[in-house]
Coordinates of C-alpha atoms in Angstrom, one line a residue:
X1 CA -29.7 44.1 -21.7
X2 CA -32.1 41.4 -22.7
X3 CA -31.4 37.9 -21.6
X4 CA -32.5 35.4 -24.3
X5 CA -34.6 32.4 -22.9
X6 CA -32.9 29.3 -22.3
X7 CA -34.6 26.2 -23.3
X8 CA -34.7 23.3 -20.9
X9 CA -33.1 20.9 -23.7
X10 CA -30.1 23.0 -23.5
X11 CA -29.4 22.0 -20.1
X12 CA -30.2 18.5 -20.5
X13 CA -26.4 17.5 -21.1
X14 CA -23.8 19.7 -19.3
X15 CA -20.8 18.3 -21.4
X16 CA -22.4 18.9 -24.5
X17 CA -20.0 21.0 -26.7
X18 CA -16.8 19.5 -24.9
X19 CA -14.6 16.9 -26.6
X20 CA -15.5 13.3 -25.4
X21 CA -12.7 12.3 -22.7
X22 CA -11.6 8.5 -22.9
X23 CA -9.9 6.2 -20.4
X24 CA -6.9 5.8 -22.7
X25 CA -6.3 9.6 -22.5
X26 CA -6.4 9.7 -19.0
X27 CA -3.8 6.9 -18.8
X28 CA -1.5 8.8 -21.1
X29 CA -1.6 12.0 -18.8
X30 CA -1.1 9.9 -15.7
X31 CA 1.8 8.1 -17.2
X32 CA 3.5 11.6 -18.1
X33 CA 3.1 12.5 -14.4
X34 CA 4.4 9.1 -13.0
X35 CA 7.5 9.4 -15.1
X36 CA 8.4 12.6 -13.5
X37 CA 9.1 10.6 -10.4
X38 CA 11.0 7.8 -12.1
X39 CA 8.4 5.4 -13.2
X40 CA 9.3 4.0 -16.6
X41 CA 6.1 2.1 -17.5
X42 CA 3.6 2.5 -20.5
X43 CA 0.3 4.2 -20.3
X44 CA -1.4 0.9 -20.1
X45 CA 0.3 0.0 -16.9
X46 CA -0.5 3.6 -15.3
X47 CA -3.7 2.7 -13.7
X48 CA -2.3 -0.5 -12.2
X49 CA 0.6 1.6 -10.8
X50 CA -1.7 3.8 -9.0
X51 CA -4.3 1.0 -7.6
X52 CA -4.1 0.2 -4.0
X53 CA -5.7 -2.7 -2.0
X54 CA -7.4 -2.8 1.3
X55 CA -6.8 -5.0 4.1
X56 CA -9.3 -7.5 2.6
X57 CA -7.3 -7.4 -0.9
X58 CA -9.9 -5.5 -2.5
X59 CA -8.5 -3.2 -5.4
X60 CA -9.2 0.5 -5.1
X61 CA -8.5 2.0 -8.7
X62 CA -7.5 5.5 -9.3
X63 CA -10.5 6.1 -11.9
X64 CA -13.9 4.6 -12.3
X65 CA -16.3 5.1 -15.2
X66 CA -19.8 3.3 -16.1
X67 CA -18.3 0.2 -17.2
X68 CA -17.6 -0.5 -13.3
X69 CA -21.3 -0.2 -12.2
X70 CA -22.3 -3.7 -11.0
X71 CA -25.8 -5.3 -11.8
X72 CA -26.7 -6.3 -8.5
X73 CA -29.7 -4.8 -6.8
X74 CA -29.2 -2.2 -4.0
X75 CA -31.2 -2.7 -0.7
X76 CA -31.6 0.8 0.7
X77 CA -32.9 2.2 3.7
X78 CA -36.0 4.6 3.7
X79 CA -35.3 8.3 3.7
X80 CA -35.7 10.0 7.0
X81 CA -33.5 10.9 10.1
X82 CA -31.7 8.0 11.4
X83 CA -31.8 7.0 15.2
X84 CA -29.4 9.0 17.3
X85 CA -28.2 6.6 20.0
X86 CA -26.0 7.5 22.8
X87 CA -24.2 5.0 24.9
X88 CA -24.1 5.2 28.8
X89 CA -21.7 3.4 30.8
X90 CA -21.5 5.6 34.0
X91 CA -21.9 3.1 37.2
X92 CA -23.5 5.6 39.4
X93 CA -27.5 5.3 38.7
X94 CA -28.1 8.9 39.6
X95 CA -25.3 10.3 37.2
X96 CA -26.3 8.0 34.2
X97 CA -30.0 8.9 34.7
X98 CA -29.3 12.7 34.6
X99 CA -27.2 12.2 31.6
X100 CA -29.7 10.2 29.8
X101 CA -32.4 13.0 30.5
X102 CA -30.0 15.5 29.2
X103 CA -29.5 13.5 26.0
X104 CA -33.1 12.8 25.5
X105 CA -34.0 16.4 25.9
X106 CA -31.3 17.4 23.3
X107 CA -31.6 15.3 20.2
X108 CA -30.9 11.9 21.3
X109 CA -33.6 9.4 20.1
X110 CA -32.5 6.1 21.8
X111 CA -30.3 4.7 24.5
X112 CA -27.5 2.2 24.7
X113 CA -26.9 0.9 28.3
X114 CA -23.4 -0.7 29.0
X115 CA -24.6 -3.0 31.8
X116 CA -21.1 -4.2 32.4
X117 CA -20.6 -0.9 34.4
X118 CA -24.2 -0.5 35.5
X119 CA -25.9 -3.0 38.0
X120 CA -28.8 -4.4 36.1
X121 CA -30.8 -4.1 39.5
X122 CA -30.4 -0.3 39.0
X123 CA -32.3 -0.2 35.8
X124 CA -35.6 1.1 37.4
X125 CA -33.6 4.1 38.8
X126 CA -31.4 4.7 35.8
X127 CA -34.5 4.6 33.6
X128 CA -36.9 6.6 36.0
X129 CA -39.0 9.2 33.9
X130 CA -37.8 7.7 30.6
X131 CA -40.9 7.1 28.3
X132 CA -40.1 3.6 27.1
X133 CA -42.8 3.8 24.2
X134 CA -41.1 6.6 22.8
X135 CA -37.3 6.2 23.5
X136 CA -36.0 2.8 22.5
X137 CA -33.2 1.2 24.9
X138 CA -30.6 -1.3 23.7
X139 CA -29.2 -3.1 26.7
X140 CA -25.5 -4.4 26.4
X141 CA -24.9 -6.5 29.5
X142 CA -22.6 -9.7 28.2
X143 CA -22.9 -12.5 30.7
X144 CA -25.5 -10.7 32.8
X145 CA -27.9 -10.4 29.7
X146 CA -30.5 -12.7 31.3
X147 CA -30.7 -10.8 34.4
X148 CA -30.5 -7.4 32.5
X149 CA -33.3 -8.5 30.2
X150 CA -35.6 -9.5 33.0
X151 CA -35.0 -6.3 35.0
X152 CA -35.9 -4.5 31.6
X153 CA -39.0 -6.4 30.8
X154 CA -40.5 -5.6 34.2
X155 CA -40.3 -2.1 33.4
X156 CA -41.5 -2.5 29.9
X157 CA -44.7 -0.8 29.0
X158 CA -46.9 -1.6 26.0
X159 CA -45.1 -0.2 23.1
X160 CA -41.8 -0.7 24.4
X161 CA -39.0 -0.6 21.7
X162 CA -35.3 -1.4 21.6
X163 CA -33.2 -4.6 22.0
X164 CA -32.4 -6.8 24.9
X165 CA -28.7 -7.3 23.5
X166 CA -28.5 -11.0 23.6
X167 CA -25.3 -12.1 21.9
X168 CA -23.9 -15.4 22.9
X169 CA -21.4 -15.6 19.8
X170 CA -20.2 -12.0 20.3
X171 CA -19.5 -12.7 24.2
X172 CA -17.5 -15.7 23.2
X173 CA -15.7 -13.7 20.6
X174 CA -14.9 -11.0 23.4
X175 CA -14.1 -13.1 26.3
X176 CA -13.7 -16.8 25.0
X177 CA -16.8 -18.0 26.9
X178 CA -18.6 -21.2 25.4
X179 CA -21.2 -20.4 22.9
X180 CA -24.8 -21.1 24.5
X181 CA -27.8 -19.9 22.7
X182 CA -30.5 -20.8 25.1
X183 CA -31.0 -17.8 26.9
X184 CA -31.2 -15.7 23.4
X185 CA -33.7 -18.1 22.1
X186 CA -35.8 -18.0 25.0
X187 CA -35.8 -14.1 25.1
X188 CA -36.6 -14.1 21.5
X189 CA -39.6 -16.2 21.8
X190 CA -40.9 -14.0 24.7
X191 CA -40.5 -10.7 22.5
X192 CA -42.1 -12.2 19.5
X193 CA -45.1 -13.3 21.4
X194 CA -45.4 -10.7 24.2
X195 CA -43.1 -7.5 23.1
X196 CA -43.4 -6.9 19.6
X197 CA -41.6 -3.6 19.8
X198 CA -38.5 -5.3 21.2
X199 CA -35.8 -7.6 19.6
X200 CA -33.8 -9.9 21.7
X201 CA -30.6 -10.2 19.7
X202 CA -27.8 -8.2 18.7
X203 CA -25.4 -9.4 16.0
X204 CA -22.4 -7.2 17.3
X205 CA -19.5 -7.3 14.6
X206 CA -17.3 -4.9 16.8
X207 CA -15.4 -7.6 18.3
X208 CA -13.9 -8.2 14.9
X209 CA -13.1 -4.6 14.3
X210 CA -11.6 -4.3 17.4
X211 CA -9.4 -7.0 17.0
X212 CA -7.9 -5.4 14.0
X213 CA -10.0 -7.2 11.4
X214 CA -10.8 -5.7 8.0
X215 CA -14.2 -4.6 6.5
X216 CA -15.1 -7.8 4.8
X217 CA -13.9 -9.8 7.8
X218 CA -16.1 -8.0 9.9
X219 CA -19.0 -8.5 7.5
X220 CA -18.4 -12.1 7.0
X221 CA -18.3 -12.6 10.6
X222 CA -21.5 -10.7 10.9
X223 CA -23.5 -12.8 8.5
X224 CA -22.1 -16.0 9.7
X225 CA -23.6 -15.1 13.4
X226 CA -26.7 -13.7 12.0
X227 CA -27.2 -17.3 10.1
X228 CA -26.2 -19.2 13.1
X229 CA -28.9 -17.2 15.3
X230 CA -31.6 -18.0 12.5
X231 CA -30.9 -21.7 12.6
X232 CA -31.4 -21.6 16.4
X233 CA -34.5 -19.7 16.3
X234 CA -36.2 -21.4 13.9
X235 CA -35.1 -24.5 15.5
X236 CA -36.9 -23.4 18.5
X237 CA -40.2 -23.0 16.8
X238 CA -40.0 -19.3 15.5
X239 CA -41.0 -18.7 12.0
X240 CA -38.4 -17.6 9.5
X241 CA -40.2 -14.0 9.5
X242 CA -40.3 -13.9 13.5
X243 CA -36.5 -15.1 13.6
X244 CA -35.5 -12.3 11.1
X245 CA -37.5 -9.8 13.3
X246 CA -35.2 -10.5 16.4
X247 CA -31.8 -9.3 15.0
X248 CA -30.2 -6.0 14.9
X249 CA -26.8 -5.8 13.2
X250 CA -24.0 -3.6 14.8
X251 CA -20.9 -2.2 12.7
X252 CA -18.0 -0.2 13.1
X253 CA -17.9 3.2 11.2
X254 CA -14.3 4.7 10.6
X255 CA -12.8 7.6 9.3
X256 CA -12.3 5.9 5.9
X257 CA -15.8 7.3 4.7
X258 CA -16.1 5.4 1.4
X259 CA -15.1 2.1 2.9
X260 CA -17.5 2.7 5.8
X261 CA -20.2 3.6 3.1
X262 CA -19.5 0.6 1.1
X263 CA -19.4 -1.7 4.0
X264 CA -23.1 -0.8 5.1
X265 CA -24.2 -1.1 1.8
X266 CA -22.6 -4.3 1.2
X267 CA -24.0 -5.6 4.4
X268 CA -27.7 -5.1 3.3
X269 CA -26.9 -6.8 0.2
X270 CA -25.2 -10.0 1.9
X271 CA -28.3 -10.1 4.4
X272 CA -30.9 -9.7 1.7
X273 CA -29.2 -12.7 -0.1
X274 CA -29.5 -14.6 3.0
X275 CA -33.2 -13.6 3.2
X276 CA -33.6 -14.6 -0.4
X277 CA -32.2 -18.3 0.1
X278 CA -34.3 -18.8 3.4
X279 CA -37.6 -16.8 2.4
X280 CA -37.2 -14.1 5.1
X281 CA -37.8 -10.3 5.0
X282 CA -34.7 -8.9 3.3
X283 CA -34.2 -5.5 5.4
X284 CA -31.4 -5.6 7.9
X285 CA -31.6 -3.4 10.9
X286 CA -28.4 -1.6 11.1
X287 CA -26.5 0.2 14.1
X288 CA -23.4 1.9 13.1
X289 CA -21.0 2.8 16.0
X290 CA -17.8 5.3 15.5
X291 CA -14.9 3.0 15.6
X292 CA -13.1 2.4 19.2
X293 CA -10.0 1.1 17.2
X294 CA -9.2 4.7 15.6
X295 CA -9.8 6.8 18.8
X296 CA -6.6 8.2 20.4
X297 CA -5.6 9.2 23.9
X298 CA -3.2 11.8 22.6
X299 CA -4.5 14.8 21.1
X300 CA -8.0 13.4 21.6
X301 CA -9.7 16.7 20.1
X302 CA -8.7 15.1 16.9
X303 CA -11.2 12.3 17.7
X304 CA -13.9 14.9 17.2
X305 CA -12.9 15.2 13.3
X306 CA -12.6 11.2 12.9
X307 CA -16.2 10.8 14.3
X308 CA -17.7 13.5 12.2
X309 CA -16.4 11.7 9.2
X310 CA -17.4 8.2 10.4
X311 CA -20.8 9.4 11.4
X312 CA -21.2 11.2 8.0
X313 CA -20.4 7.9 6.2
X314 CA -22.6 5.7 8.4
X315 CA -25.6 8.1 7.4
X316 CA -24.8 8.0 3.7
X317 CA -24.3 4.4 4.1
X318 CA -27.6 3.9 5.5
X319 CA -27.4 3.0 9.2
X320 CA -30.7 2.8 10.8
X321 CA -29.1 4.1 14.4
X322 CA -25.8 5.7 14.9
X323 CA -23.6 6.0 17.9
X324 CA -20.9 8.7 17.9
X325 CA -18.6 8.0 20.7
X326 CA -17.6 10.9 22.8
X327 CA -14.0 12.2 21.9
X328 CA -12.6 11.5 25.1
X329 CA -14.0 7.8 25.4
X330 CA -10.4 6.6 25.3
X331 CA -9.7 8.2 28.7
X332 CA -12.7 6.9 30.9
X333 CA -16.2 8.1 31.5
X334 CA -17.0 11.1 28.9
X335 CA -17.9 14.4 30.4
X336 CA -21.3 16.4 29.8
X337 CA -19.3 18.5 26.9
X338 CA -18.1 15.4 25.1
X339 CA -21.6 13.9 25.2
X340 CA -23.1 17.2 23.8
X341 CA -20.7 17.3 20.9
X342 CA -21.3 13.8 20.1
X343 CA -25.1 14.1 19.8
X344 CA -24.6 17.5 18.1
X345 CA -22.4 16.0 15.5
X346 CA -25.3 13.9 14.6
X347 CA -28.1 16.8 14.9
X348 CA -25.9 18.8 12.2
X349 CA -25.6 16.0 9.8
X350 CA -29.2 15.2 10.1
X351 CA -30.9 18.7 10.5
X352 CA -28.6 21.1 8.8
X353 CA -26.8 19.0 6.4
X354 CA -29.8 17.1 5.3
X355 CA -27.6 13.9 5.0
X356 CA -30.7 11.8 6.1
X357 CA -33.2 13.3 3.5
X358 CA -32.1 11.0 0.4
X359 CA -32.2 7.4 0.2
X360 CA -28.9 5.9 -0.5
X361 CA -26.8 9.1 -1.6
X362 CA -23.9 7.2 -2.6
X363 CA -26.2 5.2 -5.0
X364 CA -25.0 5.3 -8.6
X365 CA -21.3 6.5 -7.8
X366 CA -19.3 4.2 -10.0
X367 CA -16.6 4.2 -7.3
X368 CA -18.8 3.3 -4.3
X369 CA -20.9 0.9 -6.1
X370 CA -17.7 -1.0 -7.4
X371 CA -16.3 -0.9 -4.0
X372 CA -19.7 -2.0 -2.3
X373 CA -19.8 -5.1 -4.9
X374 CA -16.3 -6.2 -4.3
X375 CA -16.5 -5.8 -0.7
X376 CA -19.8 -7.9 -0.6
X377 CA -18.4 -10.5 -2.8
X378 CA -15.3 -10.9 -0.5
X379 CA -17.3 -10.9 2.5
X380 CA -19.3 -13.7 1.0
X381 CA -16.4 -15.9 0.4
X382 CA -15.3 -15.3 3.9
X383 CA -18.8 -16.2 5.2
X384 CA -18.5 -19.3 3.1
X385 CA -15.3 -20.4 4.4
X386 CA -16.6 -19.9 8.0
X387 CA -19.7 -22.2 7.2
X388 CA -17.4 -24.8 5.8
X389 CA -15.5 -24.9 9.1
X390 CA -18.8 -25.7 10.9
X391 CA -20.4 -22.2 11.5
X392 CA -19.4 -19.0 13.7
X393 CA -19.2 -20.7 16.8
X394 CA -16.7 -23.6 15.5
X395 CA -14.6 -20.9 13.5
X396 CA -13.9 -18.8 16.6
X397 CA -11.7 -21.7 18.2
X398 CA -9.1 -21.1 15.3
X399 CA -10.1 -19.8 11.9
X400 CA -11.4 -16.4 12.6
X401 CA -8.5 -15.6 15.4
X402 CA -5.9 -16.8 13.0
X403 CA -7.5 -14.6 10.0
X404 CA -7.9 -11.7 12.3
X405 CA -4.4 -11.8 13.6
X406 CA -2.8 -11.9 10.1
X407 CA -4.7 -8.7 9.1
X408 CA -3.8 -7.1 12.3
X409 CA 0.0 -8.1 11.8
X410 CA -0.4 -6.3 8.5
X411 CA -2.0 -3.3 10.1
X412 CA 0.5 -3.0 12.8
X413 CA 3.1 -3.0 10.1
X414 CA 1.7 -0.1 8.2
X415 CA 1.0 1.8 11.3
X416 CA 4.6 1.5 12.4
X417 CA 5.7 2.7 9.0
X418 CA 3.3 5.5 9.1
X419 CA 1.7 4.3 5.8
X420 CA -1.5 4.4 7.9
X421 CA -0.8 7.9 9.4
X422 CA -2.6 8.9 12.6
X423 CA -3.2 12.7 13.1
X424 CA -2.1 13.9 16.2
X425 CA -0.1 10.9 17.1
X426 CA 2.1 9.4 14.5
X427 CA 1.8 12.4 12.5
X428 CA 2.0 16.3 13.6
X429 CA 2.2 15.2 17.5
X430 CA 2.0 18.2 19.8
X431 CA 4.7 17.6 22.5
X432 CA 3.2 20.8 24.4
X433 CA -0.3 19.4 24.6
X434 CA -2.1 19.5 27.9
X435 CA -3.2 16.1 29.1
X436 CA -6.8 15.5 29.3
X437 CA -8.2 13.5 32.2
X438 CA -11.4 11.9 33.0
X439 CA -13.0 9.7 35.6
X440 CA -12.1 6.2 35.4
X441 CA -14.6 3.7 34.0
X442 CA -15.2 1.4 31.1
X443 CA -14.0 3.5 28.6
X444 CA -11.9 2.2 25.4
X445 CA -8.6 2.6 27.3
X446 CA -9.9 0.4 30.1
X447 CA -10.8 -2.5 27.7
X448 CA -7.9 -2.4 25.6
X449 CA -5.9 -5.5 25.5
X450 CA -2.8 -4.3 23.3
X451 CA -1.9 -4.8 19.7
X452 CA -1.1 -8.4 20.4
X453 CA -2.6 -9.3 23.5
X454 CA -5.9 -10.8 24.2
X455 CA -8.7 -9.2 26.0
X456 CA -9.2 -9.8 29.6
X457 CA -10.2 -13.3 30.4
X458 CA -9.7 -14.5 26.9
X459 CA -11.2 -13.8 23.5
X460 CA -9.8 -11.8 20.8
X461 CA -7.6 -8.9 21.5
X462 CA -9.1 -5.4 21.8
X463 CA -6.8 -2.7 20.0
X464 CA -6.3 0.9 19.2
X465 CA -4.2 1.8 16.4
X466 CA -2.4 4.6 18.1
X467 CA -1.5 2.5 21.4
X468 CA 2.1 1.6 20.2
X469 CA 3.1 5.3 19.6
X470 CA 1.3 6.5 22.7
X471 CA 3.1 4.2 24.8
X472 CA 6.4 5.6 23.8
X473 CA 5.0 9.0 24.2
X474 CA 4.0 8.0 27.8
X475 CA 7.4 6.7 28.4
X476 CA 9.3 9.8 27.2
X477 CA 7.0 12.1 29.2
X478 CA 8.0 9.9 32.4
X479 CA 11.8 10.7 31.9
X480 CA 13.4 13.3 34.4
X481 CA 14.2 15.3 31.1
X482 CA 12.6 14.7 27.7
X483 CA 14.6 12.5 25.5
X484 CA 16.3 14.8 22.7
X485 CA 17.9 14.4 19.3
X486 CA 20.0 16.9 17.7
X487 CA 19.2 17.9 13.9
X488 CA 22.4 18.9 12.3
X489 CA 20.8 21.3 9.7
X490 CA 23.2 21.5 6.8
X491 CA 23.3 24.7 4.5
X492 CA 20.6 27.6 4.2
X493 CA 17.2 27.4 5.5
X494 CA 15.8 26.5 2.3
X495 CA 17.9 23.5 1.9
X496 CA 17.1 21.7 5.3
X497 CA 13.5 23.1 6.2
X498 CA 11.6 20.2 4.5
X499 CA 13.9 17.3 6.0
X500 CA 14.2 18.9 9.5
X501 CA 10.5 19.3 9.7
X502 CA 10.1 15.6 8.5
X503 CA 12.7 14.4 11.2
X504 CA 11.2 16.6 14.1
X505 CA 7.6 15.1 13.3
X506 CA 9.0 11.6 13.3
X507 CA 11.0 11.9 16.6
X508 CA 7.9 13.9 18.2
X509 CA 5.7 10.8 17.4
X510 CA 7.6 9.0 19.9
X511 CA 8.0 11.9 22.6
X512 CA 11.1 12.8 21.5
X513 CA 12.4 16.6 21.3
X514 CA 14.7 17.9 18.6
X515 CA 17.2 20.8 18.8
X516 CA 18.4 22.1 15.5
X517 CA 22.1 23.4 14.9
X518 CA 20.9 26.3 12.7
X519 CA 22.1 27.1 8.9
X520 CA 25.7 26.4 7.9
X521 CA 28.1 24.0 6.6
X522 CA 31.0 24.2 9.0
X523 CA 31.5 20.9 10.7
X524 CA 33.3 22.4 13.6
X525 CA 30.3 24.7 14.4
X526 CA 27.7 22.0 13.9
X527 CA 29.7 19.9 16.4
X528 CA 29.9 22.5 19.0
X529 CA 26.2 22.8 18.9
X530 CA 25.9 19.2 19.2
X531 CA 28.0 19.0 22.4
X532 CA 25.9 22.1 23.8
X533 CA 22.8 19.9 23.4
X534 CA 24.0 17.0 25.5
X535 CA 22.6 14.1 23.4
X536 CA 24.4 11.2 21.8
X537 CA 22.1 11.0 19.0
X538 CA 22.0 13.3 15.7
X539 CA 20.2 13.4 12.4
X540 CA 21.8 15.2 9.4
X541 CA 19.2 17.2 7.4
X542 CA 19.7 19.0 4.1
X543 CA 19.3 18.2 0.2
X544 CA 20.8 15.5 -1.8
X545 CA 23.4 18.0 -3.2
X546 CA 24.6 19.2 0.0
X547 CA 24.7 15.7 1.6
X548 CA 27.3 14.8 -1.3
X549 CA 29.5 17.8 -0.5
X550 CA 29.0 17.9 3.5
X551 CA 27.5 15.0 5.1
X552 CA 30.6 12.7 5.5
X553 CA 32.5 15.6 7.2
X554 CA 29.8 16.7 9.3
X555 CA 29.1 13.0 10.7
X556 CA 33.0 12.7 11.1
X557 CA 32.7 16.0 13.3
X558 CA 29.7 14.7 15.1
X559 CA 31.3 11.5 15.8
X560 CA 34.4 13.0 17.3
X561 CA 31.9 15.2 19.4
X562 CA 30.5 11.9 20.9
X563 CA 27.6 11.1 18.7
X564 CA 26.9 7.3 19.1
X565 CA 24.1 7.3 16.4
X566 CA 23.8 9.4 13.5
X567 CA 20.8 9.3 11.0
X568 CA 20.3 11.0 7.7
X569 CA 16.8 12.4 6.6
X570 CA 16.5 11.0 2.9
X571 CA 18.0 8.1 1.3
X572 CA 21.5 7.2 0.3
X573 CA 24.8 5.9 1.5
X574 CA 27.2 8.5 3.3
X575 CA 30.2 7.7 5.2
X576 CA 29.7 8.1 9.1
X577 CA 25.9 7.7 8.6
X578 CA 24.2 4.7 10.3
X579 CA 20.7 4.5 8.8
X580 CA 18.5 6.9 7.0
X581 CA 15.0 8.2 7.5
X582 CA 12.5 8.6 5.0
X583 CA 8.7 8.4 4.3
X584 CA 7.7 4.8 4.8
X585 CA 10.6 3.8 7.1
X586 CA 9.9 1.9 10.2
X587 CA 8.9 4.8 12.6
X588 CA 8.6 2.6 15.5
X589 CA 11.8 0.8 15.0
X590 CA 13.6 4.2 14.7
X591 CA 12.2 5.4 17.8
X592 CA 12.8 2.3 20.0
X593 CA 16.5 2.4 18.7
X594 CA 16.7 5.9 19.9
X595 CA 15.3 5.3 23.1
X596 CA 17.9 2.3 23.5
X597 CA 20.7 4.8 22.6
X598 CA 19.3 7.4 24.9
X599 CA 19.1 5.0 27.7
X600 CA 15.6 4.9 28.3
X601 CA 14.5 1.6 29.8
X602 CA 11.6 0.1 27.7

């Protein structure tokens, strides 16, 4: 068989020969699908009906086309492997040194030292054998920054690279301390003159993310902080170019890959705008860290999936350095296996998936371009609001905490209603999971201040999204016998399977077990099974049709058998039913009410 030659012109347009689809056609088809769920709008309203908004109020549409492309330029990072940066926080210098060498021998290219746990005086022992001109070191010492910087500078050889980690505004955000830029400025002047490979200042946006803030809020706070440092540095005699060269920005990368990609792209665009105004170099050095707030204590193995998606997004978004938090970081000090998985996650994405070979891989995507532009615009508005309040230091007194508190309240509400699901915790929990324990240390759990509480010593709160559900799981596990709810499964298996699974999943999110009655519609048999279960709480599970025929009778039989609370999986009003459970209901409220009915002291 002879295959005819293919002309290149034939491949120029893969859509050639197909009818041209239009946005109006899509809206008509989408409207037809929506009407099957009871929606009665017009095709012109279908797009709005399917549009969602982020916590910043940025609209995320269901469809994008070329008309959504913004005209703004896109600053990009040059293609090539990003810096694989591992965090170390073990207070034992010997253990940290061993872990550092294992990392550097197996793919890590720079180090992030948490000196809230490691004594700065131990830096010579910790970094013994590390070639500081080849492996950049980033310090994170909080109030001991000046001491840690001095210790490191005594070790620094010619060509040493990294960052001394001065961040007085970030320290104030975390602890409530008074902002004093004097020490940071002094370190920046020394680096600019004597250590050209070192930067002195980190613009850390993680405190705002960890406090429950949204992406544009994180961006606006970082830009305002960066501008405050530029003012301080140039006011102390550094040139604009030198001042820009002393800053490195740190952002959170989450499992929402598109928002993370857009955030990092927007950050570069925002900083390029600042540089344009003041006449400085436009490049922004970015360090992306997988989110602490998204990590879970329960089913921590799922954290590997979260951090993989976040790392991918950070790489696609153009981060210069990426830190993947070990999956057990919530539990204390990560073990060697967890650190290995963290660094190999990056190695796979860089070396095997070739994510770093393309500059701005998401560039040109109608969705990502629009999202990046909208996020940048919202962040710039927030930055200007901070500037009108007197700058970042002044805004930390009221404006920033109040704004983040409002966002956090919305996030907490969405988490409680499982509109923001957490796999392994609020969705698909495993009541039989074996607990994972780690040595105590400055892990994420140690610094968590709760959903509404402040960080130790003041400052912004430190939150984890899963902590409210995990607190109920802990409480349930601590009982002499596991709290239990009876599921009255009415009718054949096919009629109740979906809603029984839904109810069991909801109760398990709080550590509550469920026992089912089995198929059947006889109220007396269901009541007898309920008595054998020994719990005062029941939940009816079946189809709407069978609820109409049997719910009232079954509820009456359960009540006579001693049921004090009767839920129903689904919607509708039925005699004898106290409340209903459905997608989007207040799951935390249901669980707390169940605990109260079962006599569990909260």
